[in-house]
Structure formats: structure tokens, C-alpha cells
XYZ file of C-alpha atoms in Angstrom:
548
model
C 0.000 0.000 0.000
C 1.396 3.385 -1.048
C 1.493 6.088 1.617
C 2.051 9.774 0.968
C 3.077 12.024 3.819
C 3.648 15.734 4.000
C 4.465 18.319 6.604
C 1.547 20.072 8.187
C 1.870 23.803 8.400
C 1.582 24.922 12.038
C -1.260 27.303 12.870
C -0.551 31.000 12.768
C -0.449 32.434 16.292
C -2.647 35.501 16.712
C -3.695 37.528 19.727
C -7.240 37.459 18.361
C -10.316 39.347 19.493
C -13.570 38.399 21.245
C -12.051 35.488 23.131
C -15.393 34.494 24.641
C -17.654 35.210 21.679
C -19.638 37.565 23.921
C -19.190 40.448 21.493
C -20.727 38.582 18.553
C -24.359 39.356 19.490
C -23.397 43.041 19.780
C -22.010 42.937 16.244
C -25.224 41.283 15.036
C -27.296 43.999 16.695
C -25.486 47.077 15.414
C -25.197 45.433 12.002
C -29.000 45.345 11.904
C -29.461 48.857 13.303
C -26.885 50.685 11.150
C -26.620 48.749 7.872
C -24.819 50.530 5.071
C -22.379 52.120 7.525
C -19.475 50.094 8.909
C -16.617 50.649 11.321
C -14.345 51.549 8.389
C -16.656 53.662 6.200
C -15.865 56.934 7.910
C -16.652 59.613 5.334
C -19.821 60.262 3.349
C -18.048 61.554 0.256
C -16.299 58.270 -0.439
C -19.786 56.882 -1.138
C -19.988 59.250 -4.103
C -16.304 59.758 -4.950
C -15.538 56.125 -5.750
C -18.464 55.705 -8.164
C -17.442 59.014 -9.773
C -13.795 57.988 -10.017
C -14.529 54.791 -11.941
C -17.290 56.398 -14.043
C -15.058 59.372 -14.816
C -12.208 57.097 -15.854
C -14.562 55.345 -18.258
C -15.394 58.641 -19.918
C -11.722 59.291 -20.693
C -9.947 56.001 -21.280
C -10.467 52.722 -23.098
C -11.190 49.783 -20.855
C -8.460 47.535 -22.213
C -5.544 48.061 -19.841
C -6.164 47.121 -16.233
C -2.688 48.175 -15.090
C -3.311 51.654 -16.529
C -6.588 51.831 -14.625
C -4.955 50.579 -11.442
C -2.170 53.171 -11.528
C -4.538 56.076 -12.234
C -6.956 54.882 -9.593
C -4.249 54.789 -6.919
C -2.933 58.215 -7.886
C -6.471 59.620 -7.725
C -7.031 58.028 -4.308
C -3.893 59.780 -3.025
C -4.839 63.101 -4.641
C -8.287 63.029 -2.990
C -6.696 62.755 0.455
C -4.158 65.492 -0.241
C -6.905 67.882 -1.371
C -8.808 67.432 1.897
C -5.742 67.950 4.073
C -4.655 71.035 2.149
C -8.160 72.491 2.418
C -8.009 72.134 6.206
C -4.670 73.945 6.320
C -5.845 76.943 4.291
C -9.263 77.291 5.954
C -10.258 76.486 9.523
C -7.735 73.732 10.467
C -10.638 71.551 11.661
C -9.659 68.075 10.550
C -12.988 66.441 11.343
C -14.468 68.588 8.562
C -11.731 67.900 6.041
C -8.982 65.323 6.341
C -9.935 63.009 9.186
C -10.182 59.316 8.215
C -9.154 59.965 4.617
C -7.462 56.968 3.003
C -3.662 56.836 3.371
C -3.591 60.024 5.426
C -0.730 58.956 7.703
C 1.627 58.499 4.744
C 0.397 61.395 2.611
C 0.026 64.297 5.050
C 3.772 64.670 5.805
C 4.387 65.176 2.082
C 2.575 68.530 2.235
C 5.487 69.926 4.226
C 7.789 69.372 1.248
C 5.230 71.037 -1.036
C 5.239 74.104 1.183
C 9.007 74.176 0.811
C 8.542 74.446 -2.961
C 9.389 70.853 -3.759
C 7.460 68.747 -6.243
C 5.267 65.861 -5.082
C 4.934 62.881 -7.387
C 1.739 60.884 -6.831
C 3.295 57.695 -8.221
C 5.808 57.704 -5.375
C 2.929 57.040 -2.946
C 0.597 55.211 -5.344
C 3.116 52.482 -6.147
C 2.061 48.900 -5.557
C 5.618 47.944 -4.655
C 6.481 47.587 -1.000
C 8.139 50.868 -0.052
C 8.141 53.073 3.028
C 6.075 55.693 1.173
C 3.380 53.445 -0.301
C 0.039 54.874 0.782
C -1.889 51.588 0.826
C -1.116 47.918 0.305
C -4.512 46.898 -1.140
C -4.405 47.281 -4.916
C -7.584 49.342 -5.115
C -6.800 51.287 -1.963
C -9.634 52.403 0.246
C -12.263 51.133 -2.184
C -11.346 47.458 -1.857
C -10.271 47.667 1.762
C -13.147 49.666 3.202
C -15.985 50.692 0.904
C -16.505 48.106 -1.866
C -18.821 45.762 0.026
C -20.930 48.566 1.421
C -21.238 50.340 -1.926
C -22.325 47.051 -3.516
C -24.969 46.539 -0.801
C -26.265 50.031 -1.479
C -26.432 49.216 -5.217
C -23.980 52.006 -6.101
C -21.206 49.759 -7.382
C -20.962 46.237 -8.718
C -19.296 43.535 -6.668
C -18.317 41.455 -9.723
C -14.580 41.247 -10.429
C -15.031 40.426 -14.118
C -14.711 44.062 -15.181
C -13.514 47.289 -13.659
C -16.813 48.994 -14.545
C -17.704 48.858 -10.875
C -20.422 51.521 -10.735
C -24.049 50.488 -11.218
C -25.913 52.045 -14.117
C -29.130 52.531 -12.129
C -27.794 54.354 -9.075
C -24.020 54.677 -9.284
C -23.867 56.435 -12.655
C -26.436 59.154 -11.746
C -24.575 59.774 -8.494
C -21.271 60.042 -10.384
C -22.834 62.493 -12.825
C -24.071 64.631 -9.928
C -20.530 64.747 -8.547
C -19.127 65.571 -11.972
C -21.441 68.575 -12.294
C -19.906 70.277 -9.250
C -16.185 69.481 -9.382
C -13.370 70.355 -11.825
C -13.053 66.835 -13.173
C -10.838 67.707 -16.129
C -8.339 69.470 -13.894
C -8.363 66.536 -11.478
C -7.433 64.093 -14.229
C -4.764 66.452 -15.599
C -3.021 66.354 -12.210
C -3.383 62.574 -12.065
C -1.909 62.188 -15.542
C 0.921 64.633 -14.952
C 1.822 62.734 -11.788
C 3.001 66.025 -10.325
C 1.252 68.026 -7.612
C 1.844 71.581 -6.412
C -0.026 73.527 -3.755
C -1.840 75.565 -6.383
C -3.174 72.343 -7.889
C -4.631 71.273 -4.560
C -6.217 74.686 -4.050
C -7.805 74.592 -7.506
C -9.311 71.200 -6.653
C -10.735 72.190 -3.248
C -14.291 71.453 -4.456
C -13.370 67.767 -4.028
C -12.810 68.178 -0.282
C -15.008 65.965 1.858
C -16.448 69.070 3.523
C -17.993 70.357 0.278
C -20.842 67.902 -0.204
C -23.421 70.563 0.646
C -22.158 72.695 -2.225
C -22.946 69.916 -4.701
C -26.729 69.971 -4.598
C -27.514 66.898 -6.677
C -24.860 64.792 -4.968
C -25.912 66.065 -1.547
C -29.549 65.166 -2.066
C -28.743 61.755 -3.483
C -26.514 60.920 -0.508
C -29.309 62.006 1.845
C -31.692 59.776 -0.107
C -29.252 56.877 0.319
C -28.478 57.223 4.012
C -32.059 58.055 5.017
C -33.634 55.837 2.351
C -36.159 58.509 1.453
C -37.625 56.433 -1.396
C -37.660 53.120 0.532
C -35.179 51.545 -1.874
C -33.491 49.429 0.788
C -36.561 48.008 2.545
C -36.061 47.074 6.214
C -32.345 47.856 6.180
C -33.027 51.372 4.948
C -35.710 51.866 7.574
C -33.392 50.767 10.382
C -30.560 52.997 9.166
C -32.885 55.981 8.880
C -34.254 55.446 12.387
C -30.833 55.023 13.972
C -29.557 58.188 12.281
C -32.742 59.943 13.369
C -32.185 58.747 16.937
C -28.655 60.163 16.943
C -30.019 63.467 15.658
C -32.709 63.464 18.342
C -30.021 63.080 20.979
C -27.926 65.898 19.507
C -30.988 68.151 19.675
C -31.850 67.131 23.258
C -28.516 67.179 25.102
C -28.255 69.737 27.911
C -25.566 72.398 27.885
C -22.097 71.107 28.619
C -22.666 67.646 27.177
C -21.254 66.595 23.829
C -22.562 63.937 21.468
C -20.128 61.104 22.211
C -20.440 57.352 22.043
C -20.369 57.152 25.838
C -23.263 59.597 26.103
C -25.187 57.759 23.385
C -24.780 54.448 25.199
C -25.966 55.870 28.510
C -28.964 57.653 27.000
C -30.262 54.781 24.868
C -29.800 52.325 27.734
C -31.635 54.429 30.304
C -33.934 56.537 28.111
C -32.558 59.444 30.092
C -30.306 62.401 29.367
C -27.057 62.922 31.326
C -28.846 65.155 33.842
C -31.277 62.269 34.556
C -34.121 64.083 32.814
C -36.360 61.917 30.642
C -35.332 61.780 27.005
C -38.467 62.335 24.991
C -38.268 60.694 21.583
C -41.004 60.107 18.980
C -42.984 56.875 19.079
C -41.539 55.856 15.700
C -38.060 55.650 17.247
C -38.961 53.881 20.487
C -38.314 50.364 19.212
C -34.994 51.443 17.710
C -33.989 52.969 21.040
C -35.000 49.752 22.802
C -32.885 47.677 20.398
C -29.874 49.898 21.107
C -30.517 49.365 24.829
C -30.241 45.604 24.239
C -26.931 46.242 22.492
C -25.602 48.164 25.515
C -26.873 45.476 27.908
C -25.088 42.743 25.933
C -21.898 44.816 25.791
C -21.949 45.411 29.556
C -22.404 41.699 30.157
C -19.558 41.020 27.721
C -17.168 43.384 29.515
C -17.910 41.730 32.871
C -17.227 38.252 31.509
C -14.092 39.405 29.723
C -12.860 40.788 33.034
C -13.458 37.432 34.726
C -11.418 35.802 31.940
C -8.600 38.342 32.341
C -8.550 37.879 36.105
C -8.415 34.095 35.709
C -5.541 34.224 33.227
C -3.569 36.605 35.431
C -4.018 34.311 38.413
C -2.863 31.352 36.323
C 0.232 33.273 35.221
C 2.070 34.488 38.354
C 5.023 36.820 37.988
C 7.497 34.424 39.562
C 7.997 30.736 38.801
C 8.043 29.882 42.506
C 4.479 31.165 42.794
C 3.163 28.898 40.047
C 0.601 26.296 41.047
C -0.273 23.268 38.967
C -3.923 22.783 38.045
C -4.819 19.743 36.005
C -8.262 21.040 35.043
C -10.284 24.215 34.735
C -12.483 23.020 37.585
C -9.493 22.516 39.900
C -8.314 26.074 39.274
C -11.823 27.471 39.715
C -12.234 25.740 43.074
C -8.859 27.015 44.267
C -9.553 30.557 43.126
C -13.042 30.654 44.660
C -11.563 29.579 47.974
C -8.671 32.051 47.924
C -8.210 34.838 50.446
C -8.646 37.440 47.698
C -12.091 36.167 46.754
C -13.053 35.787 50.409
C -12.204 39.442 50.992
C -14.238 40.572 47.975
C -17.286 38.554 49.029
C -17.043 39.857 52.583
C -17.049 43.427 51.325
C -20.068 42.750 49.111
C -21.952 41.565 52.186
C -24.113 38.950 50.449
C -24.108 35.256 51.187
C -25.731 34.158 47.915
C -26.060 35.499 44.413
C -29.764 35.982 45.041
C -28.915 38.200 48.002
C -26.527 40.223 45.834
C -29.231 40.697 43.189
C -31.720 41.766 45.867
C -29.194 44.243 47.262
C -28.625 45.635 43.775
C -32.351 45.961 43.202
C -32.693 47.911 46.445
C -29.516 49.989 46.462
C -28.246 50.436 42.905
C -28.666 53.904 41.393
C -31.880 54.468 39.489
C -31.756 53.380 35.868
C -31.987 57.031 34.848
C -28.965 58.000 36.982
C -26.484 56.524 34.532
C -23.676 59.012 35.269
C -23.494 57.696 38.865
C -20.245 55.784 39.477
C -22.198 52.841 40.914
C -24.443 52.534 37.844
C -23.807 49.533 35.595
C -22.922 51.781 32.669
C -20.136 53.370 34.708
C -19.075 50.028 36.194
C -18.468 48.824 32.664
C -16.194 51.768 31.863
C -14.380 51.290 35.181
C -13.613 47.675 34.293
C -12.239 48.701 30.899
C -10.191 51.611 32.239
C -9.038 49.791 35.381
C -7.369 46.822 33.743
C -3.602 46.720 33.412
C -1.012 43.941 33.781
C -0.464 43.003 37.402
C -3.449 45.019 38.620
C -5.052 44.281 41.973
C -7.890 42.004 40.931
C -10.067 42.476 44.029
C -11.801 45.726 42.957
C -12.303 44.400 39.423
C -13.841 41.166 40.647
C -16.143 43.107 42.963
C -17.222 45.446 40.148
C -17.788 42.516 37.778
C -20.037 40.720 40.250
C -21.915 43.932 41.010
C -22.375 44.638 37.318
C -23.733 41.164 36.581
C -26.037 41.283 39.603
C -27.394 44.676 38.552
C -28.071 43.433 35.024
C -30.135 40.592 36.486
C -31.878 42.972 38.874
C -32.928 45.151 35.917
C -33.905 42.166 33.733
C -37.494 41.802 32.569
C -38.226 38.050 32.607
C -41.437 38.624 30.668
C -39.524 39.772 27.591
C -37.116 37.781 25.454
C -33.561 39.147 25.772
C -33.227 39.807 22.021
C -36.876 40.609 21.399
C -37.520 42.278 18.049
C -34.033 41.556 16.716
C -33.180 38.988 14.058
C -31.047 36.889 16.393
C -31.994 33.221 16.488
C -30.841 30.390 18.729
C -29.029 28.976 15.707
C -27.136 32.263 15.254
C -26.003 32.024 18.888
C -24.951 28.377 18.684
C -21.236 29.194 18.516
C -21.457 31.880 21.222
C -22.290 30.109 24.513
C -22.302 33.252 26.670
C -25.139 35.521 25.608
C -28.101 37.276 27.189
C -30.290 34.177 26.900
C -27.795 31.778 28.485
C -26.838 34.423 31.071
C -30.459 34.710 32.208
C -30.757 30.927 32.418
C -27.469 30.477 34.277
C -28.232 33.284 36.719
C -31.468 31.516 37.656
C -29.342 28.570 38.797
C -27.101 30.930 40.765
C -29.892 32.437 42.851
C -29.522 30.081 45.805
C -25.832 29.350 45.338
C -23.242 30.840 47.659
C -21.213 33.592 46.059
C -17.978 31.631 46.174
C -19.651 28.821 44.177
C -20.941 31.386 41.701
C -17.403 32.718 41.275
C -16.167 29.176 40.621
C -18.922 28.598 38.086
C -18.140 31.922 36.359
C -14.479 30.982 36.029
C -15.294 27.543 34.617
C -17.804 29.029 32.180
C -15.321 31.638 30.965
C -12.325 29.348 30.577
C -14.292 26.519 28.950
C -15.914 28.991 26.562
C -12.556 30.499 25.639
C -11.178 27.059 24.772
C -14.258 26.307 22.686
C -14.189 29.633 20.834
C -10.436 29.424 20.188
C -10.783 25.848 18.918
C -13.520 26.939 16.502
C -11.334 29.794 15.199
C -8.446 27.364 14.751
C -10.617 24.999 12.755
C -12.077 27.756 10.557
C -9.009 29.914 9.911
C -5.918 27.990 11.071
C -5.246 30.839 13.507
C -4.352 29.967 17.061
C -5.930 32.484 19.422
C -5.566 30.387 22.562
C -4.613 32.229 25.727
C -4.918 29.011 27.727
C -4.107 25.390 27.001
C -4.077 22.122 28.944
C -0.646 20.466 29.010
C 1.295 17.742 30.787
C 2.267 20.431 33.301
C -1.360 21.414 33.879
C -3.113 24.519 32.635
C -0.738 26.967 30.947
C -1.304 30.547 29.885
C -0.233 31.157 26.275
C 1.633 34.362 25.494
C 2.895 37.171 27.664
C -0.105 39.494 27.453
C -3.448 38.843 29.114
C -6.208 40.220 26.831
C -7.857 43.225 28.501
C -11.629 43.670 28.648
C -12.866 45.868 25.821
C -16.154 47.187 24.436
C -17.403 46.797 20.901
C -17.480 49.778 18.536
C -21.055 50.201 17.274
C -20.455 52.378 14.166
C -21.566 55.421 16.151
C -18.480 57.499 15.398
C -18.811 56.788 11.679
C -22.510 57.660 11.704
C -21.824 60.979 13.438
C -19.047 61.808 10.977
C -21.324 61.069 8.037
C -23.999 63.344 9.523
C -21.318 66.049 9.864
C -20.305 65.551 6.240
C -23.933 65.934 5.171
C -24.180 69.223 7.059
C -26.643 67.912 9.642
C -24.365 68.173 12.676
C -21.964 70.987 13.508
C -19.832 72.205 16.392
C -21.374 75.159 18.245
C -19.458 78.011 19.897
C -18.648 75.804 22.883
C -17.380 73.037 20.550
C -20.318 70.772 21.316
C -21.939 68.795 18.503
C -25.417 70.089 17.774
C -28.117 69.710 15.148
C -28.295 72.137 12.229
C -31.494 73.460 10.648
C -31.185 71.028 7.737
C -30.435 68.253 10.199
C -33.618 69.061 12.117
C -35.646 68.889 8.920
C -34.256 65.455 8.112
C -34.634 64.313 11.722
C -38.321 65.159 11.695
C -38.780 63.272 8.443
C -36.989 60.240 9.903
C -39.144 60.267 13.037
C -42.530 59.596 11.456
């Protein structure tokens, strides 16, 4: 019998993210509530610039030389970023209006200093596909392929097919490109691209391309509003959800009291509690109530996730002492959990909490926790979550973090409404959660079992649940991607921590910053005299339309 053998490539070691899978439901939620905007689609004008760029190329060149297209595309991508940065420098120096989050900015912005010194800037130096220190982007089609292509295809503005470089759609992409073309000096733009040489005067002549100038391009501006707010119901349920989430953000900008800015932290607190930072009720239209409630579920899941991540971090730190002489051998997760739950550190934490069982801790939280509306209070679960994130560092005293984690989880249960499904109204099925064992449904079920258990047994069960889940999630990632994201492994010497760094607890990023930036780009949000983000008159008009 003939046998063929070959070497097996070892898995690629990676620090990984979401080591417990607790963040996955959060991603599902904000993906449903803000479709068409992602964590990397930061600027509204890229939604129109990329369709224009490909359409405009087609008006000038034959489509028979892909390398020619590729080189011009990359030069144009660089030029677009340089225009925005230059416009900031000669106007108000406010980067969030002009150059922030423009593609390749870190590599391209320093080159403006040489331009100011009278030196020539060659676009090809940065647009090269070869690996150099000045290359603006590794991906062949720059920011389009890396960030925007999938989203623009979902919005029917560009084609996802790779069979041709005619990426814009004829139904929606071409009209949008034509609207852009009517308001920008396209011929001059392509002259600079072709010449491969840029001077400051060139950038100034092309300032109409700056990301801040959407409002000055009336057709483009209106079409982008129609896209993001789905004014003609083109995108069905996804368009409705996006419109309502953007409308909710605008409602908050219009409602915030003096001294409070529109930040992600403020948004989280307000949607979770239905209260403004001063604890006053946040009155929002009936049409947005379900959207607000769905965002509250997102925050609840993220708070739960941060608490469980902290338990994982604490466990890994305890398994990885600083000195070899301190190392204990544990042959199983359960053995470590029992030891940890019986340690003096845990005993001190439980004594300070003053509850003999988890049920007692929940009852104490129900009686003594700050009101739901008082979300700026340090003892509120929203603030406990931020304290866990900000308080973690290598070698940290784990006692306060363990206490805050237990308090946070108990408060979440105390606020829970058992008569309502945890993910009610959201398209999250049991099948979708199959690979993510720790979620709001399983947390509710597990906490019911904890009610009569002593707190030290609950701590042991939490540790086992976290460590077993991490092993399961890491094993699934290894099977699917050949990436090893294990931070713990069983060995002949017992449980061993993998790597030098314990992963810190972290929140998810719910596309809020990108949504706010897009609303700024559309002229619907602006900084007032005190530098707080507030609604504009045009933003109020669109907000009212989105709230019916």
C-alpha cells in the first residue's frame, strides 16, 4: 500500500479578538441597526467619490488596460486625500471637517510639508504597488477594496463582480457620479493625475473635491441624503433601520443639555436608560422607540460582555504568576476554579459585598443600585463597565475588578425583565447564537441557577464558564481559519497561559463614530461656539422626516 506524507503547516499564532464570543451578538445587533455604515466607512463623500472615479475614468480612457486603470486609480485616491488635508490647512484647520479618516492620510500628510518648501510631489511615489516606506496603501484598489466596496455594492452604487472594472451600477451609481461631476473640476483633477506632479496651487484649484464640500454639490448632496435616510424606501427594512438610527442620533444631539457633547459614551448611557445625562427623561417620537429599545439591548449585551471578559482576564492573570516559585499546577479548569473561589482574595471581595448568595446580591442591587436614569453615577452599571475597561492593566489588583464585575452582573439581572425575550424584536436566532455560549439568553438561564448558590460557588462557576468557553471559541477559530488564538491550554504540566499578554476587557465599537461623521459631512451636525456637537437646521428637517 502506497502512503504519501507531507508536513503540516503549524497554525498561525494571533492575539485574536472576542475570546469568549460575547461580542458577537453586539455585532449582530449594530449590524441590523446601522446597515450601510461600517466601522471603516468613515466619510460620506467616499460613497460618491468612488463611483465618480470609476465612471469618470470610463469617460476618458479605453477599458483595455487594467494596469493603466490601477495606476490612475491609486494616484487619484492619493490626490483626494491630499486635497482634503490642504483644504483644512488653508481654511479652519478643523480636521474632522476635512482630512480626518481619509485613506492613506498617515503616509500622505507629511508630504505637504515638502510642497510648502517648494518641492514637487509625485503621486506615483505614494501610489506604487511595490512595498516601499512611502506606499500609501497595500490593497491594490486602496480604500475602495479595503473599506468601501462591500458597502457600496450593498447600497447598489457599485458592482461587486470582479469580471470588469466597470464597478459603478448604471441605475444608481452612474447618476450619483454624474451629480458629482457637475460640481467638481473633473478635467483638472485628471490632468493632475496624468501629470503625476502636484503643487499647492493644484490642490487649491481642486478644493471642491474636499469631503467638507458635499453641501455645495446639490444633486450629490440630495442623493446621498436619499441613500443614508432611504427617502424612497429603496433598501426596505435595512433602509428603515438605518434611517431610524440616524434619526435617533439626531434626536439626541438636539436634546442634550448644555455642557454635554454627542459622544459614544453619552449615546450608550442615554439609549440604555432613556434618560439624558442630567437624569431628565429623554423624549423621543414613538416611531423611534423600538430602535432605542434595540440599542438598549446592544448596551446590555456589551456590559455583560465586559464583565465576563474581566473574569477571563482575572483568571488568566491568576494562572500566570510573575514568579515561577508562585506557580501552582492545576490539572483542570475546575481545579483552578475551586482554588480561586476559595482564595483569600475572593473571600475578601465577598465579605465586602456583604451577600451570602447570588440571590442576596441581586436583591441588594435591586434595592440599592442607582436608578436606571442616573447613569452618570459611578455605581451605575454603565459606569461600572467603563471602570472595568479603564481599570485593567497587567499586574493590577484584581479584588476591585472582581467586585465590580459581580456587582455589574447582579445589577443586570436585577434590571432584567423576565417577561420579555432578551433579544426581542431583533433577528437573532438560537441557531445564530450556537457558537457563542455566553449571551443574554444563556446568562439569564445560568443566573437563575445561581440564585440560591453561595457567592464563592458562583465565582467558581463563572471561572469555569469563561475558561471553557474560551477554549471552545479558540478551537472553533483554529478549525475555521488555522489561527491559534488560545490564551490558555491544557498540558502535561497542567493549565498553561499562552503568550505574555493577558487580553484586557474591551467594548465593541457600534459604528456610532462613523454615523456621526457622516452626519457632519452631510451638514446635519456641527460644532457650536462651545465646541459641542449640535443639530443644524437642515439636520432638524431630516430628523423630523426620519421620526414619522
